[in-house]
Short mmCIF file of C-alpha atoms in Angstrom, two decimals:
data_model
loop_
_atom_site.label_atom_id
_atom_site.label_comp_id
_atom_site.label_asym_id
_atom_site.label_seq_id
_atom_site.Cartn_x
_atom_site.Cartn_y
_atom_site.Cartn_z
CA UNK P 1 113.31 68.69 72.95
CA UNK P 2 115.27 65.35 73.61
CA UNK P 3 117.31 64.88 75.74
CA UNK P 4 119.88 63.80 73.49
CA UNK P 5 119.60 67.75 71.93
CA UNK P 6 119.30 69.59 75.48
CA UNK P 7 122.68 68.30 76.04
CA UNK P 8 124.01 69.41 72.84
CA UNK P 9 122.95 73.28 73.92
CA UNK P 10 124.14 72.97 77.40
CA UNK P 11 127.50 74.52 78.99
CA UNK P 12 129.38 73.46 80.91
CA UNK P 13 128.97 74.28 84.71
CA UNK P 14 132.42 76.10 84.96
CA UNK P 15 131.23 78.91 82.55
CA UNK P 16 129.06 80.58 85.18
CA UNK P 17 126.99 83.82 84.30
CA UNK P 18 127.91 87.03 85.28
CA UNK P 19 127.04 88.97 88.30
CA UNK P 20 124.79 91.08 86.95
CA UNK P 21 122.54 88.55 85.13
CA UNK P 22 122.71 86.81 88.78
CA UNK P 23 121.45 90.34 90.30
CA UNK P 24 118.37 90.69 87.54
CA UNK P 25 117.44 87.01 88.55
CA UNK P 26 117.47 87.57 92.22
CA UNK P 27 114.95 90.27 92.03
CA UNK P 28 112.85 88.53 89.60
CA UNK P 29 112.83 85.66 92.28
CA UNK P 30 112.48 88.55 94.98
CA UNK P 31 109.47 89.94 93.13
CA UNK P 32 107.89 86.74 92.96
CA UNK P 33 107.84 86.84 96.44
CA UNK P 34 106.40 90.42 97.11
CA UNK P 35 103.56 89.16 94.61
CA UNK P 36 103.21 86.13 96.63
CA UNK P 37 102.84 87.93 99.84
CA UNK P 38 100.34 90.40 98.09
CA UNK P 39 98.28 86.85 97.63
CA UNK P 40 98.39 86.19 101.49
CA UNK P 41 97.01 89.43 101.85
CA UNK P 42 94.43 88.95 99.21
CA UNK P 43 93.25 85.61 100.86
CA UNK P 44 93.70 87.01 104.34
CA UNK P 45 91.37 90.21 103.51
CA UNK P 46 88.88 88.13 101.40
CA UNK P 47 88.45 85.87 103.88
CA UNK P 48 88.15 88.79 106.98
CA UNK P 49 85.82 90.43 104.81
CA UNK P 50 83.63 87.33 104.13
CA UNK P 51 83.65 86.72 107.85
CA UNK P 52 82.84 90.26 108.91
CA UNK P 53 79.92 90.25 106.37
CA UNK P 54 78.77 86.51 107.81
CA UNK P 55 78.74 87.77 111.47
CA UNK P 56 77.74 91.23 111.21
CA UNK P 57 75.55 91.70 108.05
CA UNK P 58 78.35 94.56 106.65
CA UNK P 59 81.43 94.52 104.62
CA UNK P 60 84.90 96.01 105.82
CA UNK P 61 85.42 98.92 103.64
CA UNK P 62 87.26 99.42 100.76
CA UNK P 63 87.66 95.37 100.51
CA UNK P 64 86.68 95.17 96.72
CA UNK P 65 89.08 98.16 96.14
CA UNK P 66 92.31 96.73 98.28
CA UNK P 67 92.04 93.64 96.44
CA UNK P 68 91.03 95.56 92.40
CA UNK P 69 93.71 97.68 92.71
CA UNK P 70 96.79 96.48 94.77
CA UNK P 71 96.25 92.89 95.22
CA UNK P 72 95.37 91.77 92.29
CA UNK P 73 98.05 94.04 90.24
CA UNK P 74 100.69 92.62 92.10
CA UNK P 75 99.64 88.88 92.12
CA UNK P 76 99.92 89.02 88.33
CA UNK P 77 102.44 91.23 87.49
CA UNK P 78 105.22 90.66 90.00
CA UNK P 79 105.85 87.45 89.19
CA UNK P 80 106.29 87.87 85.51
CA UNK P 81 110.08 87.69 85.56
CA UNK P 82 109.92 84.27 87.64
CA UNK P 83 107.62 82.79 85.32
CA UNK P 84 110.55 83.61 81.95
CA UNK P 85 113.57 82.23 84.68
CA UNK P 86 111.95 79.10 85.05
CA UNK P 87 110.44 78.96 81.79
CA UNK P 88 107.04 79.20 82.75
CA UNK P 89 105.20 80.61 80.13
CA UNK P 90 102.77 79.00 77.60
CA UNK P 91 105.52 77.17 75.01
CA UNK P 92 103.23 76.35 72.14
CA UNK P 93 105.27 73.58 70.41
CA UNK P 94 103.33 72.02 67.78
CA UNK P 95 105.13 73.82 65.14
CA UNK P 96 108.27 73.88 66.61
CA UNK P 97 108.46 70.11 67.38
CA UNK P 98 109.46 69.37 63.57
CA UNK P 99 111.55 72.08 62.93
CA UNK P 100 115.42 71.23 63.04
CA UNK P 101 117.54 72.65 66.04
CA UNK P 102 118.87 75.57 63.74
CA UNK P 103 115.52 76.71 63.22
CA UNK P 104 114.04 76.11 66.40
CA UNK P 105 117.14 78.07 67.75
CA UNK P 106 115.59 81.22 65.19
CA UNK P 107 112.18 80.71 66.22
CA UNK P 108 113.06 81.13 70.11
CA UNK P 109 115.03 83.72 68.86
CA UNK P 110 111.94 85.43 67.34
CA UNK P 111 109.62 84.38 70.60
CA UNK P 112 112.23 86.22 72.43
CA UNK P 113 112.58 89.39 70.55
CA UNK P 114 108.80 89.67 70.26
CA UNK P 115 108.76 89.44 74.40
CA UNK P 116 111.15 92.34 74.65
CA UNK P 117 109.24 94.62 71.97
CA UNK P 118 105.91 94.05 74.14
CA UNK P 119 107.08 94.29 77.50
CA UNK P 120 109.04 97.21 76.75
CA UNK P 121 105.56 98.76 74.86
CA UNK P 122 103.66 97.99 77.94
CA UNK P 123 106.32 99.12 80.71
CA UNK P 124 106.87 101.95 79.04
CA UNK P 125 102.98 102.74 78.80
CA UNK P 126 103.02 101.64 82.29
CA UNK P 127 105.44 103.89 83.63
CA UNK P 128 104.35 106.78 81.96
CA UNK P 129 100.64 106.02 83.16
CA UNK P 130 101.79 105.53 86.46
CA UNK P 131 103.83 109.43 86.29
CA UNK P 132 100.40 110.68 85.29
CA UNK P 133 98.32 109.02 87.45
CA UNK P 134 100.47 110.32 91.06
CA UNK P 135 100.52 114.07 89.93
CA UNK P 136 96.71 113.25 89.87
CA UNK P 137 96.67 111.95 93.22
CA UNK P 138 94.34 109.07 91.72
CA UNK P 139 92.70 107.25 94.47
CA UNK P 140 90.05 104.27 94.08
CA UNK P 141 86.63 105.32 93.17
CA UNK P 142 84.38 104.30 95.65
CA UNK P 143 87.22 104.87 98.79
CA UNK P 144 88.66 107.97 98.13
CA UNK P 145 90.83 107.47 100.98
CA UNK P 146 92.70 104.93 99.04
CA UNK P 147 95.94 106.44 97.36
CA UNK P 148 96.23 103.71 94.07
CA UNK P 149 99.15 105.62 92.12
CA UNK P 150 101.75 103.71 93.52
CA UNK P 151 101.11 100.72 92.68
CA UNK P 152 101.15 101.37 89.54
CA UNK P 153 104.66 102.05 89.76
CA UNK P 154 105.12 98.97 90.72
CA UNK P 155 103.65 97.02 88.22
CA UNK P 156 106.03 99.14 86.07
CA UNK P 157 109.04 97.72 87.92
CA UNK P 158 107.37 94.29 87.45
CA UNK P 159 107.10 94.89 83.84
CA UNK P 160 110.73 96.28 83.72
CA UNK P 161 111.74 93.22 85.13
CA UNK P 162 110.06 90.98 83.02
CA UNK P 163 112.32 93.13 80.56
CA UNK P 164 115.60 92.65 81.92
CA UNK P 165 114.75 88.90 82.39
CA UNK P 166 114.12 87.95 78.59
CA UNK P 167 117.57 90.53 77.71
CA UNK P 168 119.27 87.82 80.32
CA UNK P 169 117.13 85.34 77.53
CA UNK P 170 118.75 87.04 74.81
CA UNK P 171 122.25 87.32 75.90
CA UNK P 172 122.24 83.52 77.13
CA UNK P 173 120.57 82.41 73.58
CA UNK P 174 122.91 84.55 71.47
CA UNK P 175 126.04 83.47 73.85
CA UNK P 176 125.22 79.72 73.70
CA UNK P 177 124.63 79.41 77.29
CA UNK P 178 121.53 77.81 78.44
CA UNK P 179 119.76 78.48 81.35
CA UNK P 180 120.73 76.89 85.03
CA UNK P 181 119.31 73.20 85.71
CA UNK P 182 116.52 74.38 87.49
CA UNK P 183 115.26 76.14 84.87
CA UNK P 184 114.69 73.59 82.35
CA UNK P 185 110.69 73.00 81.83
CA UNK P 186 109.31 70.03 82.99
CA UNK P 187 106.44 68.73 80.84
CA UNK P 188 103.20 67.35 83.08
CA UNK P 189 103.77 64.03 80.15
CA UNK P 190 107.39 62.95 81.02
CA UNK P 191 107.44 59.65 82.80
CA UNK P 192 103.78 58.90 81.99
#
């Protein structure tokens, strides 16, 4: 997009958005972080692990399971609300690129309704999976001391936000409002 069009579809700074579309954006951004902390740990337990198994000749236990199935889960779900706020996600343009800004207004349109109908799907699944899951008491296979049913609850509540982020989408692409500044894409070509 040019910027000639971006500043056709922009509003003006005094029409500001309203609380609660602030409040699903904060904990998108506050997820982010949780998911980047669950990466510290990751590195931080990979890399005692990797030591312990270097000096002593053994691995600390339950390592492979810590990082399968709460680590990992959160690195890559968390975050998923962050990503659609700053407009993160893969943007395939080839087709779009020659449509006119009426259609490429529909086909984000589309991109965004098609978002909400999977994330919903999968949070839903999610959430239901993770009910199941703690009246089983599931724990990781090979450490059975290791309680993994809530996480999955919180991969839900990643997924839910993910949710509430492309409704925020919706309502500013139906309302005419585009997203704050520091939102806007940056594309690795510009200035090259």
């Amino acid at each position: 997009m040019t910027e000639a069009e971006t500043s056709k579809i922009r509003v003006s700074p005094s029409r500001r958005d309203p609380k609660l579309v602030a409040g699903i954006e904060w904990a998108g951004k506050t997820a982010a972080c949780v998911g980047g902390v669950a990466l510290l740990m990751l590195i931080l337990q990979l890399a005692v692990d990797v030591l312990v198994r270097n000096f002593f000749n053994q691995s600390v236990p339950g390592t492979t399971d810590f990082v399968t199935y709460w680590w990992m889960p959160l690195v890559a779900i968390l975050p998923l609300a962050f990503a659609e706020i700053r407009r993160g996600h893969i943007d395939v343009t080839l087709i779009t690129d020659a449509l006119s800004l009426k259609m490429k207004w529909v086909a984000d349109l589309v991109a965004i309704a098609l978002g909400l109908i999977t994330f919903s799907g999968l949070a839903w699944y999610t959430f239901v999976s993770a009910v199941m899951k703690m009246e089983l008491n599931e724990a990781a296979l090979s450490a059975r001391w290791l309680v993994i049913w809530p996480v999955r609850f919180v991969v839900a509540a990643g997924l839910i936000l993910a949710v509430l982020q492309l409704v925020v989408e919706l309502y500013r692409h139906l309302s005419g409002r585009q997203a704050p500044e520091s939102a806007v894409p940056v594309l690795l070509t510009e200035g090259v």
